[in-house]
PDB file of C-alpha atoms in Angstrom:
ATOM      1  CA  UNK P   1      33.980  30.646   3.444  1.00 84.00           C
ATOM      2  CA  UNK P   2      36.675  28.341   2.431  1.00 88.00           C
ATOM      3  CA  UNK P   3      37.077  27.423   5.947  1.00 89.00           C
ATOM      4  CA  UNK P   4      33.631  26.801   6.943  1.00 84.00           C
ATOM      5  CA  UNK P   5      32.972  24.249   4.154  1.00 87.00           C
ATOM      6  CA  UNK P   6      36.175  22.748   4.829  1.00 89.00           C
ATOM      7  CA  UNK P   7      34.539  22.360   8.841  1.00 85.00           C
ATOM      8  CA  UNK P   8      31.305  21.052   7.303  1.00 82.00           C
ATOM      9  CA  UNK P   9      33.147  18.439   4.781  1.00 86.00           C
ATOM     10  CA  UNK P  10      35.079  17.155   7.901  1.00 87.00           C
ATOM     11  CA  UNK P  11      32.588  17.241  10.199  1.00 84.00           C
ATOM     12  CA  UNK P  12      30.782  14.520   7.966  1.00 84.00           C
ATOM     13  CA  UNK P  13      33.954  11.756   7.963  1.00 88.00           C
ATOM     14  CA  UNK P  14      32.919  10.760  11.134  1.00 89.00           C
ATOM     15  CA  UNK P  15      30.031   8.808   9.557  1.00 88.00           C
ATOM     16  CA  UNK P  16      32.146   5.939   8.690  1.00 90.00           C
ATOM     17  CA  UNK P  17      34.182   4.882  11.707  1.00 93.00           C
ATOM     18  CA  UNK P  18      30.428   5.310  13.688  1.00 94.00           C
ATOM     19  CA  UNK P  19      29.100   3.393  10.809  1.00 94.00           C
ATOM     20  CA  UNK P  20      29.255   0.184  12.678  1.00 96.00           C
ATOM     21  CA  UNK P  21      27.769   1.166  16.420  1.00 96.00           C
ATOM     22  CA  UNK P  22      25.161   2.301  14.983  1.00 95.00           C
ATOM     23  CA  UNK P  23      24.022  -0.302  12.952  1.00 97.00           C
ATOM     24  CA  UNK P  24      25.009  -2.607  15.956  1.00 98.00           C
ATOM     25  CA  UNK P  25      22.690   0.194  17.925  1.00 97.00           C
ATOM     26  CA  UNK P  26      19.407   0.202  15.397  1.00 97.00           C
ATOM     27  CA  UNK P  27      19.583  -4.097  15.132  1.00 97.00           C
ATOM     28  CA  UNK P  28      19.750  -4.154  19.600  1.00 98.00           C
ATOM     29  CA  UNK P  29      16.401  -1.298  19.260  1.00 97.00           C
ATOM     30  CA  UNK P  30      14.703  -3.209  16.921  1.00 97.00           C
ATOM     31  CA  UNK P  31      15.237  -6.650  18.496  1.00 98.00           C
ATOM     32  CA  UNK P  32      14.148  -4.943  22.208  1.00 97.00           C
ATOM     33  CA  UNK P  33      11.098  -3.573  20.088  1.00 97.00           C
ATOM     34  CA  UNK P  34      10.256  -7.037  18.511  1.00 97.00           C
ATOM     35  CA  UNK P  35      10.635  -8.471  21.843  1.00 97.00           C
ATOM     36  CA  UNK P  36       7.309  -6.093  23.150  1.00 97.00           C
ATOM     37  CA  UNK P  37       5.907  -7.061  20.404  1.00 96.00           C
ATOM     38  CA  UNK P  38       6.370  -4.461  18.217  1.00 97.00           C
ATOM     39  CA  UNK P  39       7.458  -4.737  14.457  1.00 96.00           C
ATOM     40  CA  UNK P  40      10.312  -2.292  14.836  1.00 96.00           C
ATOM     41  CA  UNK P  41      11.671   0.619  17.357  1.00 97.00           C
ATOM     42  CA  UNK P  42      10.180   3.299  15.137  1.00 96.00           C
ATOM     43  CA  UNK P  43       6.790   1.401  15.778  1.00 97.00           C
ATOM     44  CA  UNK P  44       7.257   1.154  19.170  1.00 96.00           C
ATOM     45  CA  UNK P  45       7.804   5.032  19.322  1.00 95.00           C
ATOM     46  CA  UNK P  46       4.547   5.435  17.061  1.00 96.00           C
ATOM     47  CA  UNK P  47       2.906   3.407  19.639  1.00 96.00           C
ATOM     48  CA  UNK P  48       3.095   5.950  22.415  1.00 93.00           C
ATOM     49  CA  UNK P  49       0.651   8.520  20.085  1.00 94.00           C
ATOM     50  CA  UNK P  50      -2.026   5.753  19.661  1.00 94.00           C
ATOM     51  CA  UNK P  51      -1.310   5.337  15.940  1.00 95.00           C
ATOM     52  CA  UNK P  52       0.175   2.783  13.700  1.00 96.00           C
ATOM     53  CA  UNK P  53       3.369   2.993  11.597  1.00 97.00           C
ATOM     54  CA  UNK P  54       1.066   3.502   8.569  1.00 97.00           C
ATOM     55  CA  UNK P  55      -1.053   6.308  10.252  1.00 97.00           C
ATOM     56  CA  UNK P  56       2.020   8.209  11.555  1.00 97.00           C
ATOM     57  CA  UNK P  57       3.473   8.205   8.282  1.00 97.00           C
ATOM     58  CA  UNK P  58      -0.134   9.439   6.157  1.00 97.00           C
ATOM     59  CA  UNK P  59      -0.049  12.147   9.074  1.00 97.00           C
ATOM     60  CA  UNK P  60       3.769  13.101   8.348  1.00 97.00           C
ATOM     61  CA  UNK P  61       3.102  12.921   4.779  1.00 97.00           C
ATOM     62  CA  UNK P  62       0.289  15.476   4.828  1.00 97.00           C
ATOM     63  CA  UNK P  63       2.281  17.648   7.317  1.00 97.00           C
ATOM     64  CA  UNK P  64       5.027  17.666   4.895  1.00 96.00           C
ATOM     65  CA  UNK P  65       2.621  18.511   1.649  1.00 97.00           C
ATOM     66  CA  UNK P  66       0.714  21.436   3.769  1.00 97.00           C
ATOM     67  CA  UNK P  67       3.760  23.258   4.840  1.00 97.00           C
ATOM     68  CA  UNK P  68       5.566  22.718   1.447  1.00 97.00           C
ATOM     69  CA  UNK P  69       4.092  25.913  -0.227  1.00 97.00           C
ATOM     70  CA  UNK P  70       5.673  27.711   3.095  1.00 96.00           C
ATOM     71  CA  UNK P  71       9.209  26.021   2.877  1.00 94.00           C
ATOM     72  CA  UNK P  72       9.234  26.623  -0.904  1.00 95.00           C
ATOM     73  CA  UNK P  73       8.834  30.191  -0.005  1.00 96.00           C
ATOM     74  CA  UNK P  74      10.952  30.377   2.997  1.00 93.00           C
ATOM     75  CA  UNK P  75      13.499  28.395   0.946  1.00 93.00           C
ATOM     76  CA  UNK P  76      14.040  30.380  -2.063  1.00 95.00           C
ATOM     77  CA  UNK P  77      14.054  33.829   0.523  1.00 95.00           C
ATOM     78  CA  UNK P  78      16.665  32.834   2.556  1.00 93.00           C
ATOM     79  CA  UNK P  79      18.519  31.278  -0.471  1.00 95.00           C
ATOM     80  CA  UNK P  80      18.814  34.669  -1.934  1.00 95.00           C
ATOM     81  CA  UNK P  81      18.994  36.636   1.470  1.00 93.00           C
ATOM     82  CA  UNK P  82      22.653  34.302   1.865  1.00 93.00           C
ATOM     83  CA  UNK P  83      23.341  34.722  -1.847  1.00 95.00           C
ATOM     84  CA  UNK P  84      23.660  38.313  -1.271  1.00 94.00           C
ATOM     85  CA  UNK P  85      25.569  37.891   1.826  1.00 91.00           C
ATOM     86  CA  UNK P  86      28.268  36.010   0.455  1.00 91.00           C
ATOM     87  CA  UNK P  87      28.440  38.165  -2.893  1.00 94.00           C
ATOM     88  CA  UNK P  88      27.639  34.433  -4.358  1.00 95.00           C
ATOM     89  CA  UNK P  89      25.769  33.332  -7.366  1.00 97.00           C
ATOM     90  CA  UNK P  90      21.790  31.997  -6.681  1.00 97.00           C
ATOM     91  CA  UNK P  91      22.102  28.783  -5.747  1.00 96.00           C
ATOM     92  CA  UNK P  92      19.588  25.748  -6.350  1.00 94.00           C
ATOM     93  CA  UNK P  93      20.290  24.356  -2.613  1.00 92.00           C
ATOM     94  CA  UNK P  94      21.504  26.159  -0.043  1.00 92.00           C
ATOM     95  CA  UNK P  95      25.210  25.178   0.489  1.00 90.00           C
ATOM     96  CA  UNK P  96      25.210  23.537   4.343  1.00 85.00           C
ATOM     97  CA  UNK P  97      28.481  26.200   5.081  1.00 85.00           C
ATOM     98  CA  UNK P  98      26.359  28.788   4.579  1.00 88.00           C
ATOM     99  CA  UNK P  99      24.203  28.394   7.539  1.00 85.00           C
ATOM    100  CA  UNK P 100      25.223  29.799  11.101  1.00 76.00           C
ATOM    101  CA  UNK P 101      25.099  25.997  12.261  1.00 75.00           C
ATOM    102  CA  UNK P 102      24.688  22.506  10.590  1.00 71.00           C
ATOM    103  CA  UNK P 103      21.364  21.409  11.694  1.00 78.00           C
ATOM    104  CA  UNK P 104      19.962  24.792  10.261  1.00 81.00           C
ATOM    105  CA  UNK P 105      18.593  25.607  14.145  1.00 82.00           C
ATOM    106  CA  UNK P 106      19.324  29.151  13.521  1.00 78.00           C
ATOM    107  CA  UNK P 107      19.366  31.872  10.552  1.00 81.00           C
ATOM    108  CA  UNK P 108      20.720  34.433  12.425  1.00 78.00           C
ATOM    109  CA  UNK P 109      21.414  38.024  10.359  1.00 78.00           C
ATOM    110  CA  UNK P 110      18.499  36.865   7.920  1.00 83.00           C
ATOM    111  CA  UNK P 111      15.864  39.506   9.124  1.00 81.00           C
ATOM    112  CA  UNK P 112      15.367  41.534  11.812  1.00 79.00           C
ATOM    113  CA  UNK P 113      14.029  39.661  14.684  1.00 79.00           C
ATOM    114  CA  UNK P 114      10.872  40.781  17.214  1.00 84.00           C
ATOM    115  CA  UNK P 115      11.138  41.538  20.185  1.00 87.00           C
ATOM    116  CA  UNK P 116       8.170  39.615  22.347  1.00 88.00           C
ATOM    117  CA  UNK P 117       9.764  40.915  26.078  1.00 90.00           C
ATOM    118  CA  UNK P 118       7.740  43.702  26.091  1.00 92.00           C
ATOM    119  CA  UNK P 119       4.656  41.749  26.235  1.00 91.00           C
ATOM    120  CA  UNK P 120       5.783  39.280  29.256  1.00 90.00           C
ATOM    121  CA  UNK P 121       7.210  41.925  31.824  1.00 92.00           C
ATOM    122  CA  UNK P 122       4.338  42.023  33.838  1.00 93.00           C
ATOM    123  CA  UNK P 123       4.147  38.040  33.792  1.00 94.00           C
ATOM    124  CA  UNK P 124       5.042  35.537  36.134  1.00 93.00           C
ATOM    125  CA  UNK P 125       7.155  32.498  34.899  1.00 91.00           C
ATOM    126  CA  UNK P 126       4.094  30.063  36.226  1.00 91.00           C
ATOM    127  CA  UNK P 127       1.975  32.585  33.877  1.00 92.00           C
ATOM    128  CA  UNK P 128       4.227  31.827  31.353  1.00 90.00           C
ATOM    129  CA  UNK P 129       4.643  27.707  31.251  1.00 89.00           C
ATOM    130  CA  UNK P 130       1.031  27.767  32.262  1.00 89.00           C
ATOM    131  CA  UNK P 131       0.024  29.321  28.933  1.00 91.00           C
ATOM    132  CA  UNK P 132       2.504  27.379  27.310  1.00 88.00           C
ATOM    133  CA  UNK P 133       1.348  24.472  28.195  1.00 88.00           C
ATOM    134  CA  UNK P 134      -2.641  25.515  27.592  1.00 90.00           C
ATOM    135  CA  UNK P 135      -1.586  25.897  23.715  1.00 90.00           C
ATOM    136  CA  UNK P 136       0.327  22.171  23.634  1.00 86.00           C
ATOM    137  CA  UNK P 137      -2.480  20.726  25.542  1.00 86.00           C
ATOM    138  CA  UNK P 138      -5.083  22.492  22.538  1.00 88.00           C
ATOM    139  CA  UNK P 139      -2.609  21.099  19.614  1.00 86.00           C
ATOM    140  CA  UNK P 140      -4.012  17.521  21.432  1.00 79.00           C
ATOM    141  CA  UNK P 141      -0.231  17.463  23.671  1.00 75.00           C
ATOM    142  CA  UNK P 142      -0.310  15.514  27.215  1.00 75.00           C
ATOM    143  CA  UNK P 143      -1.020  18.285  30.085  1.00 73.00           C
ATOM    144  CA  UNK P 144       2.613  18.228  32.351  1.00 68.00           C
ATOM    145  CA  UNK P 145       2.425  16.444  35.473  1.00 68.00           C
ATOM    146  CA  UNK P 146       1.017  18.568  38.533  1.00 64.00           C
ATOM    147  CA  UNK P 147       2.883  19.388  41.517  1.00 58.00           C
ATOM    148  CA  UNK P 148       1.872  17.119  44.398  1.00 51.00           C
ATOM    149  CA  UNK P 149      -2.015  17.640  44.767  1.00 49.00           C
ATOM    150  CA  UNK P 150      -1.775  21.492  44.758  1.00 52.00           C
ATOM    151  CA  UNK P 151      -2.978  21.006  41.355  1.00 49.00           C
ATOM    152  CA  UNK P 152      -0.708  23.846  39.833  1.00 49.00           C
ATOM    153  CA  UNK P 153       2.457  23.801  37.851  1.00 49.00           C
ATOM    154  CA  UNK P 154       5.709  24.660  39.933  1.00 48.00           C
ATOM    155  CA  UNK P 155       8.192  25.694  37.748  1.00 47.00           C
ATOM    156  CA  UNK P 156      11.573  27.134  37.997  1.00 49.00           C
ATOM    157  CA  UNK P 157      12.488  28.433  34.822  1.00 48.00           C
ATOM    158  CA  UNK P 158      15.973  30.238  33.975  1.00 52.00           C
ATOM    159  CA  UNK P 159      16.331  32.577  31.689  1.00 53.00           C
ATOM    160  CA  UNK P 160      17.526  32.001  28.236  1.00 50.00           C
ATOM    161  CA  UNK P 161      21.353  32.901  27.313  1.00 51.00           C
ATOM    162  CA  UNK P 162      22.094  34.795  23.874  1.00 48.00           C
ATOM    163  CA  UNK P 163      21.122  32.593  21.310  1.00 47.00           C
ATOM    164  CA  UNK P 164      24.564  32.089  19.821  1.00 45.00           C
ATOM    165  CA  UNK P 165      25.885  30.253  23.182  1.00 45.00           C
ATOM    166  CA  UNK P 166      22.196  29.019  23.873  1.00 43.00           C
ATOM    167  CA  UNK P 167      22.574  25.241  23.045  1.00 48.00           C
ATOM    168  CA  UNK P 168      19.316  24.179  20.740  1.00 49.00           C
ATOM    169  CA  UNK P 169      17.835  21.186  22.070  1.00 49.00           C
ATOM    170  CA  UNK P 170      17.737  18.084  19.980  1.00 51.00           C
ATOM    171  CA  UNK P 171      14.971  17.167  17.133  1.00 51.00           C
ATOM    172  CA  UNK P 172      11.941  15.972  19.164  1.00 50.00           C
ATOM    173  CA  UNK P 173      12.755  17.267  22.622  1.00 49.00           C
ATOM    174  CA  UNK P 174       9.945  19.926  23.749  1.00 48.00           C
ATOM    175  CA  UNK P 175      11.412  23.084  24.297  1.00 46.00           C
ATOM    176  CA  UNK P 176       9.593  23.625  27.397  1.00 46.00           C
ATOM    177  CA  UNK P 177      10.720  20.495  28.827  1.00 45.00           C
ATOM    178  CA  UNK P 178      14.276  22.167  28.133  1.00 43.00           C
ATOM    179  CA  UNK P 179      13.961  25.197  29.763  1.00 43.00           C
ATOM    180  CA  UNK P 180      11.947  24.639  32.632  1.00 40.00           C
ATOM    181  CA  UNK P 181      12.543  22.172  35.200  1.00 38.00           C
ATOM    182  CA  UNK P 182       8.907  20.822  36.629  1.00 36.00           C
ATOM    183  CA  UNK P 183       8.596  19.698  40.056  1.00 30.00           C
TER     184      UNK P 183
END
């Protein structure tokens, strides 16, 4: 344990000497933004969902307040799932060395997982993105591109490693668009 918080304090020095670049980097996106007319990069961003700065933030605001009552829960479980791990105290927070990585992509160990490959064996991989993609498109997602004119996704998808070496995609990327390659 002593090690892994030692990893996590270390891994956050590197804030300072980047400090510069990317203020350097957010001034360049916001002046390229201002330049399309746009009042910053995060606006120009917004822009691409149809909604305004203000809209995007009442709609990430009342995302945040819906799912609270679920992270509370979720929250206060896994806190004491990892107390009892580490033969630790309760804590208020969840100490960052605690978790199996530091953006908190995964909890492995914390309960027993499902199994869902029963239920795709008889399924092709087009099946697969296909019905993927039919539940983005009903959250109100863009459809993926069609292949040309055949009017049907064409997909090669590989299959994904053990999640441990599996690298998680960052915040924001679709995880379809990081498995399968569309052609």
């Amino acid at each position: 344990m002593a090690e892994r918080e030692r990893a996590w304090t270390a891994s956050k020095a590197i804030g300072r000497p980047l400090k510069p670049g990317l203020l350097e980097l957010q001034a360049l996106r916001n002046q390229i933004a201002r330049a399309m007319g746009y009042q910053s990069f995060f606006a120009l961003h917004v822009a691409d969902y149809g909604m305004t700065v203000d809209e995007m933030m009442a709609l990430m605001n009342a995302t945040l307040e819906a799912s609270k009552p679920l992270f509370d829960g979720l929250h206060c479980f896994a806190k004491h799932a990892l107390a009892d791990r580490f033969r630790s105290p309760v804590p208020k927070l969840i100490p960052a060395h605690w978790l199996g990585n530091r953006w908190a992509q995964a909890w492995p160990g914390l309960v027993q997982g499902t199994n869902l490959d029963p239920l795709f064996k008889d399924k092709s991989p087009e099946f697969i993105v296909r019905t993927a993609e039919d539940f983005y498109v009903s959250l109100d997602s863009r459809a993926y591109p069609r292949s040309s004119g055949k009017g049907r996704i064409s997909s090669r998808c590989r299959p994904v490693r053990h999640a441990r070496r599996t690298p998680m995609p960052p915040p924001g990327t679709s995880t379809a668009k990081a498995t399968c390659a569309h052609s």
